[in-house]
CSV table of C-alpha atoms in Angstrom, one decimal:
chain,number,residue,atom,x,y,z
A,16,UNK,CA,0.0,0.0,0.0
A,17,UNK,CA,1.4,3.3,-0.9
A,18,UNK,CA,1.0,4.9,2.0
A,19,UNK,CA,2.3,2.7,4.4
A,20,UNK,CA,5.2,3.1,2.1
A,21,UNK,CA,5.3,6.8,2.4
A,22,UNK,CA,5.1,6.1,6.1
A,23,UNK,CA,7.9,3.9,6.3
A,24,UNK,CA,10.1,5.6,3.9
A,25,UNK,CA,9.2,9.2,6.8
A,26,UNK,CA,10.0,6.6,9.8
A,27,UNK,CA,13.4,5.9,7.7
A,28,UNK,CA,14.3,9.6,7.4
A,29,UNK,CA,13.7,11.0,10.4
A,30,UNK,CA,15.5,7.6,12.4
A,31,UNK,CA,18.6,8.6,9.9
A,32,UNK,CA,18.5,12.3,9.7
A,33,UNK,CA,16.2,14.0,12.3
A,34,UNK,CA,12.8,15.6,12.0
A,35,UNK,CA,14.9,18.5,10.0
A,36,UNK,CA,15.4,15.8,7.1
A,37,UNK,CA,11.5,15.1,6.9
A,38,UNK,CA,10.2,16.5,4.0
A,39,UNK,CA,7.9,15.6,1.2
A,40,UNK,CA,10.3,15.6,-1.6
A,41,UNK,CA,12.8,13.5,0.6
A,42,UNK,CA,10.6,10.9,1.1
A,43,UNK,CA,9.4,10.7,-2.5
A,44,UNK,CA,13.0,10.5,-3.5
A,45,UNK,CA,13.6,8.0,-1.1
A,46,UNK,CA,10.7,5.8,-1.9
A,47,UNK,CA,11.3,6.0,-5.4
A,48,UNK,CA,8.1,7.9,-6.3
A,49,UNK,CA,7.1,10.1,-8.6
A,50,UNK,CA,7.7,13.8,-7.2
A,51,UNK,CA,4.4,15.0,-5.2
A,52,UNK,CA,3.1,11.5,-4.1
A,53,UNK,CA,3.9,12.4,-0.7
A,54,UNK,CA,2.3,15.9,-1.0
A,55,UNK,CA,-0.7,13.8,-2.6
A,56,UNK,CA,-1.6,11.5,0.4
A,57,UNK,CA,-0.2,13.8,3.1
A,58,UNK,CA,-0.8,17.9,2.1
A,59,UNK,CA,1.3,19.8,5.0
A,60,UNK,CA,4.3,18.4,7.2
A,61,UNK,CA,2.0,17.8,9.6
A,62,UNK,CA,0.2,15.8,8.3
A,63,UNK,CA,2.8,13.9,7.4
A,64,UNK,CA,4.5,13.7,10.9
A,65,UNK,CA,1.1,12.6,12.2
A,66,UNK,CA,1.0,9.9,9.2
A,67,UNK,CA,4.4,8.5,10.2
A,68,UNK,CA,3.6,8.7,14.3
A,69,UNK,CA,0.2,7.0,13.4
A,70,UNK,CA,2.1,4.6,11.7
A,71,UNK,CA,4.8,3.8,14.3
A,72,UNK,CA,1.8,3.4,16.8
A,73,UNK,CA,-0.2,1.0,14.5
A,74,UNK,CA,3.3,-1.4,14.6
A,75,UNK,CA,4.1,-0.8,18.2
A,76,UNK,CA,0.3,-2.0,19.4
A,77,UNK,CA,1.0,-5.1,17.3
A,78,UNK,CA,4.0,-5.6,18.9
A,79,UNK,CA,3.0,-5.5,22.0
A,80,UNK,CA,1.3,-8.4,23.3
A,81,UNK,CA,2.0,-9.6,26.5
A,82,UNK,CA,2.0,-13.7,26.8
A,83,UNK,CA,0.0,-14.3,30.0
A,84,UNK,CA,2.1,-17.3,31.0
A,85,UNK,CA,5.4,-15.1,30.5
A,86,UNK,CA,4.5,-11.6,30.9
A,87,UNK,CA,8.6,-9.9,31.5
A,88,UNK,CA,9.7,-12.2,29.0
A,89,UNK,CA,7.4,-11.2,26.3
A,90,UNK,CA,7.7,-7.7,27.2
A,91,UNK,CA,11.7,-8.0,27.3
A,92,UNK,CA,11.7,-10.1,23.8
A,93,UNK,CA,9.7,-7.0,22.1
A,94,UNK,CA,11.8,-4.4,23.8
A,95,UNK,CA,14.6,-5.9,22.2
A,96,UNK,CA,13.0,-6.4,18.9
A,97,UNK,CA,12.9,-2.6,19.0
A,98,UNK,CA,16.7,-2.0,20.1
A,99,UNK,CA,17.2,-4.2,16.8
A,100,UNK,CA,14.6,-2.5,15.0
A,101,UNK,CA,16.0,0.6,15.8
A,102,UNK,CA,15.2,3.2,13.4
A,103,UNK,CA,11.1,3.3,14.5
A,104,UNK,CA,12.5,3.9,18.1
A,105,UNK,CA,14.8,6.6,17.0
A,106,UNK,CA,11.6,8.4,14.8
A,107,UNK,CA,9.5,8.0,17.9
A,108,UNK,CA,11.9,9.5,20.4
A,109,UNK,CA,12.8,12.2,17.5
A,110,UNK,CA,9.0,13.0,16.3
A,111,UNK,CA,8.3,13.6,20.4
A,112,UNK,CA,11.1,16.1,20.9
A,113,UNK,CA,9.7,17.7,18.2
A,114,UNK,CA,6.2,18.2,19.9
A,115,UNK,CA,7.9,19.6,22.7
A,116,UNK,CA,8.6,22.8,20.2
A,117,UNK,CA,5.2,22.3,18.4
A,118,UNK,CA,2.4,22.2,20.4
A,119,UNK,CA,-0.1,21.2,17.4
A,120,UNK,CA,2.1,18.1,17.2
A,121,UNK,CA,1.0,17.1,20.4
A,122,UNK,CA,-1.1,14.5,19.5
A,123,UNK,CA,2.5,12.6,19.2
A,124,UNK,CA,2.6,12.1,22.4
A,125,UNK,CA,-0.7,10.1,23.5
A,126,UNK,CA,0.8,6.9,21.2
A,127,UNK,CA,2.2,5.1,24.2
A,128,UNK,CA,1.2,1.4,25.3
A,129,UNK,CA,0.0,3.0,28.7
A,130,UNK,CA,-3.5,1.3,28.1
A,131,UNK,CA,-1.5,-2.0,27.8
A,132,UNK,CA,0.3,-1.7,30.9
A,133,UNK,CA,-2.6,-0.4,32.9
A,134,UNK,CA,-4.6,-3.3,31.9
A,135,UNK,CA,-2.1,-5.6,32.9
A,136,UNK,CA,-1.5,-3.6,36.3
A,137,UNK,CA,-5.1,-4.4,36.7
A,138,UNK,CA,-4.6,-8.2,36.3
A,139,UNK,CA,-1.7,-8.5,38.4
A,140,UNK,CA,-3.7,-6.7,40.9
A,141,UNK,CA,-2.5,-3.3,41.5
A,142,UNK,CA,-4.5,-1.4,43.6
A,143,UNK,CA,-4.2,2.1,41.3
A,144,UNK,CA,-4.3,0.4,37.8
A,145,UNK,CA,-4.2,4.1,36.6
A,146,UNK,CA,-1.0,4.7,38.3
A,147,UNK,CA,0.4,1.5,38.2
A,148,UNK,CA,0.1,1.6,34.2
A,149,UNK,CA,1.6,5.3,34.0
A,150,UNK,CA,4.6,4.3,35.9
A,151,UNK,CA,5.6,1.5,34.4
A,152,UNK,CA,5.2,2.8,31.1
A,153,UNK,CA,7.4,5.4,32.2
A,154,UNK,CA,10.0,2.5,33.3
A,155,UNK,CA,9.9,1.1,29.9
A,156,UNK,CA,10.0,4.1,27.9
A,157,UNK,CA,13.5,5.6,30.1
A,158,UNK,CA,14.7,1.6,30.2
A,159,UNK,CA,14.4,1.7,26.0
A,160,UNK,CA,16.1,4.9,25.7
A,161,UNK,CA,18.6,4.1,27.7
A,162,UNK,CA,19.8,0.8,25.8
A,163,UNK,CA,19.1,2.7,23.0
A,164,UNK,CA,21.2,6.3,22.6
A,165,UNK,CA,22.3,6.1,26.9
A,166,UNK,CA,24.7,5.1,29.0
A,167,UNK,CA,23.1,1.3,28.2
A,168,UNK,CA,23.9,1.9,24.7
A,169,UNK,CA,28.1,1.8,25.1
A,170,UNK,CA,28.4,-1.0,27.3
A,171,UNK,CA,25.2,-3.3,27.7
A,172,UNK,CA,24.3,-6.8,25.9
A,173,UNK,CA,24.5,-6.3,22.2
A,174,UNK,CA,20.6,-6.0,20.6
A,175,UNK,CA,19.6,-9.5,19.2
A,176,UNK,CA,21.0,-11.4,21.8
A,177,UNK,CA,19.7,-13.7,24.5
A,178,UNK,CA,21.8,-12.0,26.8
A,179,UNK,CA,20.3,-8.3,26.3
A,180,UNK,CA,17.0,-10.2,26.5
A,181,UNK,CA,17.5,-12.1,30.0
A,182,UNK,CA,18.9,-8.4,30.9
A,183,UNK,CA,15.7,-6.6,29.9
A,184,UNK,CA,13.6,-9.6,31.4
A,185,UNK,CA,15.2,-8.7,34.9
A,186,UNK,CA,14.3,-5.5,34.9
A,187,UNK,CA,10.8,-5.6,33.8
A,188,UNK,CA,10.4,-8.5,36.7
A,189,UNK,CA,11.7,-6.1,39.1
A,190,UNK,CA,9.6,-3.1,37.6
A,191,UNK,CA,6.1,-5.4,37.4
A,192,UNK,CA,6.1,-6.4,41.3
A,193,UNK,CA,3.0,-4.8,42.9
């Protein structure tokens, strides 16, 4: 589909060369499209950005689903997925600095899996579901970006591995206790 293409293709750019490299003639160059095919399905730049963040979101919530009979190791396996997968975790950590600056971009920054994790702090029995689900989607969000451009980045388990797995899988079990 061609716009999941265009979406890709602005996920790709802005991972590579910040939110400065998004633009509509990059990403039809980049896609391999006819000039204004971008323009076409996405009129203004913010449309676009909101195209590309609706897009990360989309993959993310099909990513996450947590297996009830290994709930840190299912979370840890697709935390990993995205230190390997890195360029959608870069565009997501760029395209929300960027609503920082821009306030009509805000809308960036309700795509998190907090409705996932407060449903599952409501199964394992959290008294404040609410605030359960906020913090530990805080946990995972500064755990990610750490492995990914922090400290965690120059010296923890390579991406891919078992190793940075069984390492994420720790923490979440230490982060999920009620």
């Amino acid at each position: 589909m061609r716009k999941d293409l265009i979406t890709d293709t602005a996920i790709r750019i802005v991972a590579e060369h910040g939110m400065r490299g998004l633009t509509h003639r990059a990403v039809d160059r980049e896609a391999g499209l006819p000039e204004g095919s971008t323009s076409a399905y996405f009129r203004t730049r913010k449309a676009l950005v909101e195209g590309f963040v609706e897009r990360l979101a989309t993959l993310e919530r099909l990513d996450v689903a947590p297996d009830p009979d290994d709930v840190a190791g299912s979370i840890a396996r697709t935390l990993d997925s995205w230190l390997v997968e890195r360029n959608r975790t870069l565009a997501r950590y760029a395209a929300m600095l960027e609503a920082t600056h821009h306030p009509e971009l805000r809308s960036i920054l309700v795509h998190t899996p907090r409705e996932q994790a407060t449903a599952l702090a409501k199964a394992l029995g959290h008294e404040d579901p609410e605030r359960a689900g906020a913090h530990f989607t805080a946990f995972l969000e500064g755990l990610i970006f750490y492995r990914l451009v922090g400290g965690g980045s120059t010296f923890g388990p390579a991406p891919g591995t078992e190793e940075s797995v069984q390492d994420l899988r720790d923490a979440v079990e230490k982060a999920l206790r009620p």
